[in-house]
Amino acid sequence: LNYSKILGQEEAVRTLKGAIASGKAGHAYLFYGPPGVGKTTVGRAFAQALNCEAGGPEACGVCLACRRAEHDNLRDIEVIEPGSKSGRMIEIEQVRTMIARASTRPAEGRRKVFLIPQAQRLSPPAMQTLLKTLEEPPEFVTLILETRELTDLLPTLISRCQTVRFRRLPNEAVARILKSQGASPAKASVAAAFSRGCLTDALALATDAAVWKRRERILLALSEIAALPRPQLLRAAEDLLRIASIKPEKSSESDDSDPASEEESADRAPDEPSRTGGASSAGAARAGMAEALIVISSWLGDLMALHAGSPHASLRNPDHLDALERSLPLYAPARLFAALDFTLKCGYYLERNANPRLLMENLAFQIHPGG
Ligand SMILES: [Zn+2]
């Protein structure tokens, strides 16, 4: 793994290289920034460099530790993901196991490195336990936590870590990468604008036709909702649910919506009971809802930007300018703000296991101009 393959995070990389070069690698790092901009890749490159036998600021790529690290089988680098028990949270048992492993010296490499890519999913007891470890970590241990926002974590946890900020990638850089992956210039430009520097989202939109189609259908539904009378909003919610592949809970009715993509299925918690059977598990419903929420917040955000007179170049849905301009006069500014606020809160509730169907039914009313 080489830092040079990571675009747009030169500042973070400089910080980490500097730490190794000066022999002052820390015990705990907190990488924060939007998803899909390279936090995990940088974390792995850093973990490898910390273990490289050559001892330079950048991994040599040829020593035994490097080769093992690149194949994910260097025992001294461990990744802690949300556990199988709930599939959603990193539980206290996992942190206890990690602490036990952290107490013995590195077996193969030079340093024990624990990566926690979704630190915002540490359960409260797990976070407390981790906190105690961070008071006096063994000298041969480095912890790398990742999260989107600093506000996701306890201030006491943040204060014990060196924070490293990861930035959104510039739209032009994202578009260039998408084109190199075969996306048409027009699609690359829209996907880059829509995903605001989040490369993984942009790649999914530009290269997965089903993701692109769902975005189109949701944006169309949103432009229609704005003009609907209130009594029809529940049906509009039903449409949105269908587009997002969130199936009815009791019947086993099948519909014509897009099948859940593999990524969505991968997000499914293995031990959660499937309510409708087949691929439409609770996990797929949550993934569908999360994707829909991104589109809905982009739409409302664009309306707010237009209202504020921001340049069209700053819109996330520049290819839907006409529909946005038709909807704009229907909303009072305060309503737009409340609608966007509610949409963002839905993301928070969804992370905490709220029912996607109920969220969408509420959302349809909240994003209506007469909300
Ligand atoms: Zn090496």
Short mmCIF file of C-alpha atoms and ligand atoms in Angstrom, two decimals:
data_model
loop_
_atom_site.label_atom_id
_atom_site.label_comp_id
_atom_site.label_asym_id
_atom_site.label_seq_id
_atom_site.Cartn_x
_atom_site.Cartn_y
_atom_site.Cartn_z
CA LEU A 1 0.00 0.00 0.00
CA ASN A 2 1.37 3.29 -1.07
CA TYR A 3 0.32 6.76 -0.04
CA SER A 4 0.89 8.06 -3.54
CA LYS A 5 -2.24 6.22 -4.71
CA ILE A 6 -4.36 8.30 -2.35
CA LEU A 7 -5.57 11.52 -3.89
CA GLY A 8 -6.42 14.75 -2.19
CA GLN A 9 -5.22 13.87 1.34
CA GLU A 10 -1.68 15.21 1.11
CA GLU A 11 -1.97 17.06 4.41
CA ALA A 12 -3.03 13.97 6.37
CA VAL A 13 -0.34 11.87 4.72
CA ARG A 14 2.31 14.50 5.48
CA THR A 15 1.34 14.45 9.16
CA LEU A 16 1.58 10.67 9.40
CA LYS A 17 4.84 10.39 7.47
CA GLY A 18 6.29 13.11 9.66
CA ALA A 19 5.33 11.17 12.79
CA ILE A 20 7.27 8.10 11.63
CA ALA A 21 10.21 10.10 10.29
CA SER A 22 10.67 11.83 13.63
CA GLY A 23 10.21 8.58 15.56
CA LYS A 24 7.16 10.01 17.28
CA ALA A 25 4.35 7.77 16.12
CA GLY A 26 1.43 8.31 18.47
CA HIS A 27 -0.59 5.78 20.41
CA ALA A 28 -3.98 6.91 19.19
CA TYR A 29 -5.10 8.64 16.04
CA LEU A 30 -8.54 9.80 15.10
CA PHE A 31 -9.08 10.18 11.37
CA TYR A 32 -12.18 12.22 10.65
CA GLY A 33 -13.83 13.37 7.47
CA PRO A 34 -16.51 12.38 4.96
CA PRO A 35 -16.91 8.73 3.98
CA GLY A 36 -15.17 7.42 0.93
CA VAL A 37 -12.25 9.84 0.79
CA GLY A 38 -9.48 7.42 1.74
CA LYS A 39 -9.40 7.26 5.56
CA THR A 40 -9.23 3.48 5.68
CA THR A 41 -6.69 3.26 2.87
CA VAL A 42 -4.46 5.81 4.56
CA GLY A 43 -4.91 4.00 7.89
CA ARG A 44 -3.78 0.73 6.36
CA ALA A 45 -0.81 2.35 4.63
CA PHE A 46 0.18 3.94 7.94
CA ALA A 47 -0.21 0.65 9.83
CA GLN A 48 1.99 -1.03 7.25
CA ALA A 49 4.63 1.70 7.44
CA LEU A 50 4.67 1.38 11.24
CA ASN A 51 5.49 -2.29 10.80
CA CYS A 52 7.83 -2.13 7.81
CA GLU A 53 11.26 -3.57 8.56
CA ALA A 54 12.95 -0.74 6.66
CA GLY A 55 11.57 1.69 9.23
CA GLY A 56 11.10 4.59 6.79
CA PRO A 57 8.15 6.99 6.75
CA GLU A 58 6.67 5.01 3.88
CA ALA A 59 6.34 1.21 3.70
CA CYS A 60 8.98 -0.42 1.48
CA GLY A 61 6.52 -2.92 0.03
CA VAL A 62 9.05 -5.74 -0.23
CA CYS A 63 9.95 -6.84 3.30
CA LEU A 64 8.11 -9.77 4.90
CA ALA A 65 6.00 -7.52 7.15
CA CYS A 66 4.96 -5.39 4.16
CA ARG A 67 4.05 -8.40 2.06
CA ARG A 68 2.03 -9.89 4.89
CA ALA A 69 0.31 -6.56 5.55
CA GLU A 70 -0.61 -6.19 1.90
CA HIS A 71 -2.28 -9.59 2.01
CA ASP A 72 -4.08 -8.72 5.23
CA ASN A 73 -2.30 -11.39 7.17
CA LEU A 74 0.15 -9.57 9.34
CA ARG A 75 -1.04 -10.63 12.77
CA ASP A 76 -0.04 -7.33 14.35
CA ILE A 77 -2.52 -5.30 12.28
CA GLU A 78 -6.12 -5.90 13.29
CA VAL A 79 -9.34 -4.33 12.07
CA ILE A 80 -12.26 -4.08 14.49
CA GLU A 81 -15.65 -3.93 12.77
CA PRO A 82 -19.18 -3.91 14.21
CA GLY A 83 -19.69 -7.36 15.67
CA SER A 84 -21.85 -10.23 14.56
CA LYS A 85 -24.09 -9.98 17.61
CA SER A 86 -26.06 -6.98 16.46
CA GLY A 87 -24.24 -6.27 13.22
CA ARG A 88 -24.57 -2.60 14.07
CA MET A 89 -22.35 -1.82 17.01
CA ILE A 90 -18.84 -2.54 18.21
CA GLU A 91 -19.56 -4.26 21.51
CA ILE A 92 -17.69 -4.12 24.78
CA GLU A 93 -16.53 -7.77 24.40
CA GLN A 94 -14.75 -6.85 21.19
CA VAL A 95 -12.95 -3.99 22.89
CA ARG A 96 -12.00 -6.28 25.79
CA THR A 97 -10.58 -8.84 23.35
CA MET A 98 -8.67 -6.07 21.63
CA ILE A 99 -7.22 -4.84 24.93
CA ALA A 100 -6.13 -8.38 25.84
CA ARG A 101 -4.35 -8.71 22.49
CA ALA A 102 -2.82 -5.28 22.86
CA SER A 103 -1.11 -6.33 26.08
CA THR A 104 1.27 -8.78 24.37
CA ARG A 105 4.20 -7.66 22.24
CA PRO A 106 3.98 -7.70 18.44
CA ALA A 107 4.38 -11.23 17.08
CA GLU A 108 5.71 -10.55 13.59
CA GLY A 109 5.96 -6.83 13.02
CA ARG A 110 7.28 -3.92 15.04
CA ARG A 111 4.06 -2.48 16.33
CA LYS A 112 0.55 -3.60 17.17
CA VAL A 113 -1.93 -1.54 15.22
CA PHE A 114 -5.68 -1.69 15.74
CA LEU A 115 -7.89 -0.02 13.16
CA ILE A 116 -11.47 0.88 14.06
CA PRO A 117 -12.96 2.18 10.80
CA GLN A 118 -16.42 2.89 12.21
CA ALA A 119 -15.61 4.33 15.60
CA GLN A 120 -19.01 6.05 15.74
CA ARG A 121 -20.45 2.57 16.15
CA LEU A 122 -18.67 1.86 19.42
CA SER A 123 -21.40 1.08 21.93
CA PRO A 124 -21.34 3.45 24.94
CA PRO A 125 -19.83 0.79 27.28
CA ALA A 126 -17.30 -0.13 24.57
CA MET A 127 -16.34 3.53 24.26
CA GLN A 128 -15.88 3.83 28.02
CA THR A 129 -13.68 0.74 28.11
CA LEU A 130 -11.60 2.03 25.21
CA LEU A 131 -11.21 5.30 27.04
CA LYS A 132 -9.55 3.56 30.00
CA THR A 133 -7.05 1.87 27.67
CA LEU A 134 -6.17 5.17 26.11
CA GLU A 135 -5.09 6.55 29.45
CA GLU A 136 -2.06 4.28 29.48
CA PRO A 137 -1.62 2.35 26.26
CA PRO A 138 1.26 -0.16 25.96
CA GLU A 139 4.21 1.56 24.27
CA PHE A 140 4.13 -0.80 21.25
CA VAL A 141 0.45 -0.14 20.41
CA THR A 142 -1.13 2.32 17.98
CA LEU A 143 -4.87 2.72 17.65
CA ILE A 144 -6.43 4.28 14.57
CA LEU A 145 -10.06 5.35 14.93
CA GLU A 146 -12.08 6.66 12.01
CA THR A 147 -15.28 8.63 12.01
CA ARG A 148 -17.18 11.13 9.91
CA GLU A 149 -17.67 13.94 12.38
CA LEU A 150 -15.84 14.72 15.57
CA THR A 151 -19.24 15.15 17.21
CA ASP A 152 -19.82 11.39 16.78
CA LEU A 153 -17.48 10.64 19.67
CA LEU A 154 -17.06 11.55 23.32
CA PRO A 155 -14.89 14.65 23.82
CA THR A 156 -12.81 12.71 26.34
CA LEU A 157 -12.05 10.12 23.66
CA ILE A 158 -11.17 12.78 21.10
CA SER A 159 -8.87 14.55 23.55
CA ARG A 160 -6.75 11.41 23.93
CA CYS A 161 -6.22 11.03 20.19
CA GLN A 162 -4.21 12.94 17.64
CA THR A 163 -6.83 14.14 15.20
CA VAL A 164 -6.11 13.97 11.49
CA ARG A 165 -8.54 15.69 9.18
CA PHE A 166 -9.54 14.20 5.84
CA ARG A 167 -11.00 16.49 3.24
CA ARG A 168 -13.60 16.17 0.55
CA LEU A 169 -11.99 15.69 -2.83
CA PRO A 170 -12.44 18.49 -5.36
CA ASN A 171 -15.19 17.73 -7.89
CA GLU A 172 -12.74 17.94 -10.79
CA ALA A 173 -10.49 15.31 -9.20
CA VAL A 174 -13.44 12.98 -8.63
CA ALA A 175 -14.72 13.49 -12.17
CA ARG A 176 -11.26 12.70 -13.55
CA ILE A 177 -11.14 9.42 -11.63
CA LEU A 178 -14.67 8.49 -12.76
CA LYS A 179 -13.76 9.12 -16.40
CA SER A 180 -10.68 6.96 -16.00
CA GLN A 181 -13.08 4.21 -14.84
CA GLY A 182 -15.08 4.50 -18.04
CA ALA A 183 -17.85 6.95 -17.06
CA SER A 184 -18.97 9.40 -19.75
CA PRO A 185 -17.89 13.02 -19.15
CA ALA A 186 -21.49 14.10 -18.50
CA LYS A 187 -22.16 11.32 -16.02
CA ALA A 188 -18.79 11.84 -14.33
CA SER A 189 -19.50 15.51 -13.84
CA VAL A 190 -22.97 14.95 -12.34
CA ALA A 191 -21.77 12.10 -10.11
CA ALA A 192 -18.88 14.24 -8.83
CA ALA A 193 -21.19 17.17 -8.05
CA PHE A 194 -23.77 14.94 -6.39
CA SER A 195 -21.35 13.11 -4.14
CA ARG A 196 -19.50 16.23 -2.96
CA GLY A 197 -16.06 14.70 -2.95
CA CYS A 198 -17.03 11.29 -1.63
CA LEU A 199 -15.36 8.99 -4.13
CA THR A 200 -17.13 5.77 -3.14
CA ASP A 201 -20.58 7.37 -3.58
CA ALA A 202 -19.51 8.95 -6.85
CA LEU A 203 -18.19 5.65 -8.19
CA ALA A 204 -21.41 3.84 -7.30
CA LEU A 205 -23.50 6.51 -9.02
CA ALA A 206 -21.37 6.75 -12.15
CA THR A 207 -20.75 3.06 -12.68
CA ASP A 208 -23.85 1.29 -11.30
CA ALA A 209 -26.86 1.84 -13.56
CA ALA A 210 -29.29 0.77 -10.81
CA VAL A 211 -27.97 3.44 -8.41
CA TRP A 212 -28.25 6.07 -11.14
CA LYS A 213 -31.81 5.01 -11.94
CA ARG A 214 -32.89 5.11 -8.30
CA ARG A 215 -31.53 8.64 -7.98
CA GLU A 216 -33.47 9.71 -11.08
CA ARG A 217 -36.69 8.18 -9.78
CA ILE A 218 -36.34 9.68 -6.31
CA LEU A 219 -35.63 13.15 -7.69
CA LEU A 220 -38.68 12.86 -9.92
CA ALA A 221 -40.84 11.72 -7.00
CA LEU A 222 -39.58 14.65 -4.90
CA SER A 223 -40.47 17.20 -7.54
CA GLU A 224 -43.96 15.67 -7.64
CA ILE A 225 -44.41 15.51 -3.86
CA ALA A 226 -43.95 19.26 -3.60
CA ALA A 227 -47.11 19.80 -5.65
CA LEU A 228 -49.26 17.04 -4.08
CA PRO A 229 -52.20 17.69 -1.76
CA ARG A 230 -51.53 16.38 1.74
CA PRO A 231 -54.00 13.45 1.62
CA GLN A 232 -51.87 11.87 -1.11
CA LEU A 233 -48.61 11.99 0.79
CA LEU A 234 -48.87 8.52 2.23
CA ARG A 235 -49.09 7.15 -1.28
CA ALA A 236 -46.07 9.26 -2.24
CA ALA A 237 -44.20 7.71 0.68
CA GLU A 238 -45.18 4.31 -0.67
CA ASP A 239 -43.66 5.23 -4.04
CA LEU A 240 -40.43 6.32 -2.41
CA LEU A 241 -40.32 3.09 -0.42
CA ARG A 242 -40.76 1.08 -3.58
CA ILE A 243 -37.99 2.96 -5.35
CA ALA A 244 -35.69 2.38 -2.38
CA SER A 245 -36.58 -1.34 -2.44
CA ILE A 246 -38.11 -1.21 1.02
CA LYS A 247 -40.83 -3.83 0.88
CA PRO A 248 -44.06 -4.06 2.84
CA GLU A 249 -43.52 -5.81 6.13
CA LYS A 250 -46.38 -8.26 6.25
CA SER A 251 -47.15 -9.37 2.74
CA SER A 252 -44.63 -11.06 0.52
CA GLU A 253 -45.74 -9.01 -2.46
CA SER A 254 -43.08 -8.58 -5.06
CA ASP A 255 -42.86 -5.45 -7.12
CA ASP A 256 -40.97 -4.07 -10.04
CA SER A 257 -38.44 -2.11 -8.05
CA ASP A 258 -34.74 -2.46 -8.57
CA PRO A 259 -33.23 -5.44 -6.85
CA ALA A 260 -31.00 -4.57 -3.92
CA SER A 261 -27.43 -4.27 -5.09
CA GLU A 262 -24.74 -6.50 -3.70
CA GLU A 263 -23.40 -3.70 -1.58
CA GLU A 264 -26.74 -3.32 0.09
CA SER A 265 -27.01 -7.02 0.82
CA ALA A 266 -23.51 -6.97 2.25
CA ASP A 267 -24.66 -4.45 4.81
CA ARG A 268 -27.24 -6.87 6.13
CA ALA A 269 -26.71 -8.10 9.63
CA PRO A 270 -26.43 -11.87 9.35
CA ASP A 271 -28.47 -12.76 12.38
CA GLU A 272 -31.30 -10.32 11.93
CA PRO A 273 -34.55 -12.04 11.07
CA SER A 274 -35.74 -11.23 7.59
CA ARG A 275 -39.32 -10.04 7.73
CA THR A 276 -40.26 -10.67 4.15
CA GLY A 277 -37.73 -13.34 3.24
CA GLY A 278 -35.27 -13.28 0.39
CA ALA A 279 -33.05 -10.32 -0.31
CA SER A 280 -35.37 -7.74 1.23
CA SER A 281 -33.91 -8.10 4.68
CA ALA A 282 -33.93 -5.41 7.32
CA GLY A 283 -30.34 -4.61 6.37
CA ALA A 284 -31.21 -4.10 2.70
CA ALA A 285 -34.13 -1.87 3.72
CA ARG A 286 -31.80 0.23 5.84
CA ALA A 287 -29.27 0.51 3.02
CA GLY A 288 -32.05 1.50 0.61
CA MET A 289 -33.27 4.11 3.06
CA ALA A 290 -29.76 5.46 3.65
CA GLU A 291 -29.27 5.87 -0.09
CA ALA A 292 -32.67 7.56 -0.48
CA LEU A 293 -31.89 9.95 2.37
CA ILE A 294 -28.73 11.11 0.60
CA VAL A 295 -30.75 11.93 -2.52
CA ILE A 296 -33.50 13.65 -0.51
CA SER A 297 -31.06 15.79 1.45
CA SER A 298 -29.24 16.70 -1.77
CA TRP A 299 -32.53 17.87 -3.26
CA LEU A 300 -33.52 19.97 -0.25
CA GLY A 301 -29.98 21.31 0.07
CA ASP A 302 -30.09 22.40 -3.57
CA LEU A 303 -33.41 24.17 -2.99
CA MET A 304 -31.86 26.03 -0.06
CA ALA A 305 -28.80 26.92 -2.14
CA LEU A 306 -31.02 28.27 -4.92
CA HIS A 307 -33.04 30.22 -2.41
CA ALA A 308 -29.84 31.77 -1.05
CA GLY A 309 -28.77 32.67 -4.57
CA SER A 310 -25.76 30.34 -4.62
CA PRO A 311 -24.21 29.80 -8.06
CA HIS A 312 -25.59 26.89 -10.05
CA ALA A 313 -22.11 25.40 -10.11
CA SER A 314 -22.50 24.58 -6.40
CA LEU A 315 -25.62 22.43 -6.87
CA ARG A 316 -25.49 18.71 -6.25
CA ASN A 317 -28.15 18.00 -8.86
CA PRO A 318 -27.19 20.35 -11.69
CA ASP A 319 -28.88 18.01 -14.18
CA HIS A 320 -32.26 18.66 -12.48
CA LEU A 321 -32.12 22.44 -12.41
CA ASP A 322 -35.49 22.85 -14.15
CA ALA A 323 -37.34 20.68 -11.62
CA LEU A 324 -35.58 22.43 -8.74
CA GLU A 325 -36.59 25.84 -10.03
CA ARG A 326 -40.19 24.69 -10.44
CA SER A 327 -40.32 23.44 -6.84
CA LEU A 328 -38.55 26.37 -5.24
CA PRO A 329 -41.48 28.85 -5.20
CA LEU A 330 -43.66 26.28 -3.40
CA TYR A 331 -41.49 26.40 -0.26
CA ALA A 332 -41.18 29.00 2.44
CA PRO A 333 -37.50 29.23 3.42
CA ALA A 334 -38.15 28.18 7.04
CA ARG A 335 -40.00 25.10 5.76
CA LEU A 336 -37.02 24.09 3.63
CA PHE A 337 -34.74 24.38 6.62
CA ALA A 338 -37.07 22.26 8.77
CA ALA A 339 -37.42 19.66 6.01
CA LEU A 340 -33.67 19.34 5.57
CA ASP A 341 -33.17 19.20 9.31
CA PHE A 342 -35.68 16.37 9.62
CA THR A 343 -34.05 14.49 6.73
CA LEU A 344 -30.65 14.67 8.38
CA LYS A 345 -32.17 13.49 11.67
CA CYS A 346 -33.65 10.51 9.85
CA GLY A 347 -30.09 9.46 8.99
CA TYR A 348 -29.24 9.61 12.68
CA TYR A 349 -32.34 7.59 13.65
CA LEU A 350 -31.63 5.07 10.91
CA GLU A 351 -28.11 4.51 12.28
CA ARG A 352 -29.77 3.80 15.61
CA ASN A 353 -32.04 1.15 14.20
CA ALA A 354 -35.22 3.12 13.50
CA ASN A 355 -37.70 1.41 11.18
CA PRO A 356 -37.01 2.63 7.60
CA ARG A 357 -40.67 2.36 6.61
CA LEU A 358 -41.90 4.53 9.48
CA LEU A 359 -39.15 7.05 8.82
CA MET A 360 -40.14 7.37 5.17
CA GLU A 361 -43.82 7.78 6.02
CA ASN A 362 -42.98 10.63 8.37
CA LEU A 363 -40.50 12.09 5.96
CA ALA A 364 -43.04 12.43 3.15
CA PHE A 365 -45.04 14.80 5.36
CA GLN A 366 -42.00 16.63 6.69
CA ILE A 367 -40.59 17.44 3.27
CA HIS A 368 -43.90 18.67 1.91
CA PRO A 369 -44.14 22.48 1.49
CA GLY A 370 -47.19 22.41 3.79
CA GLY A 371 -45.27 20.17 6.28
ZN ZN B 1 8.55 -3.06 4.36
#
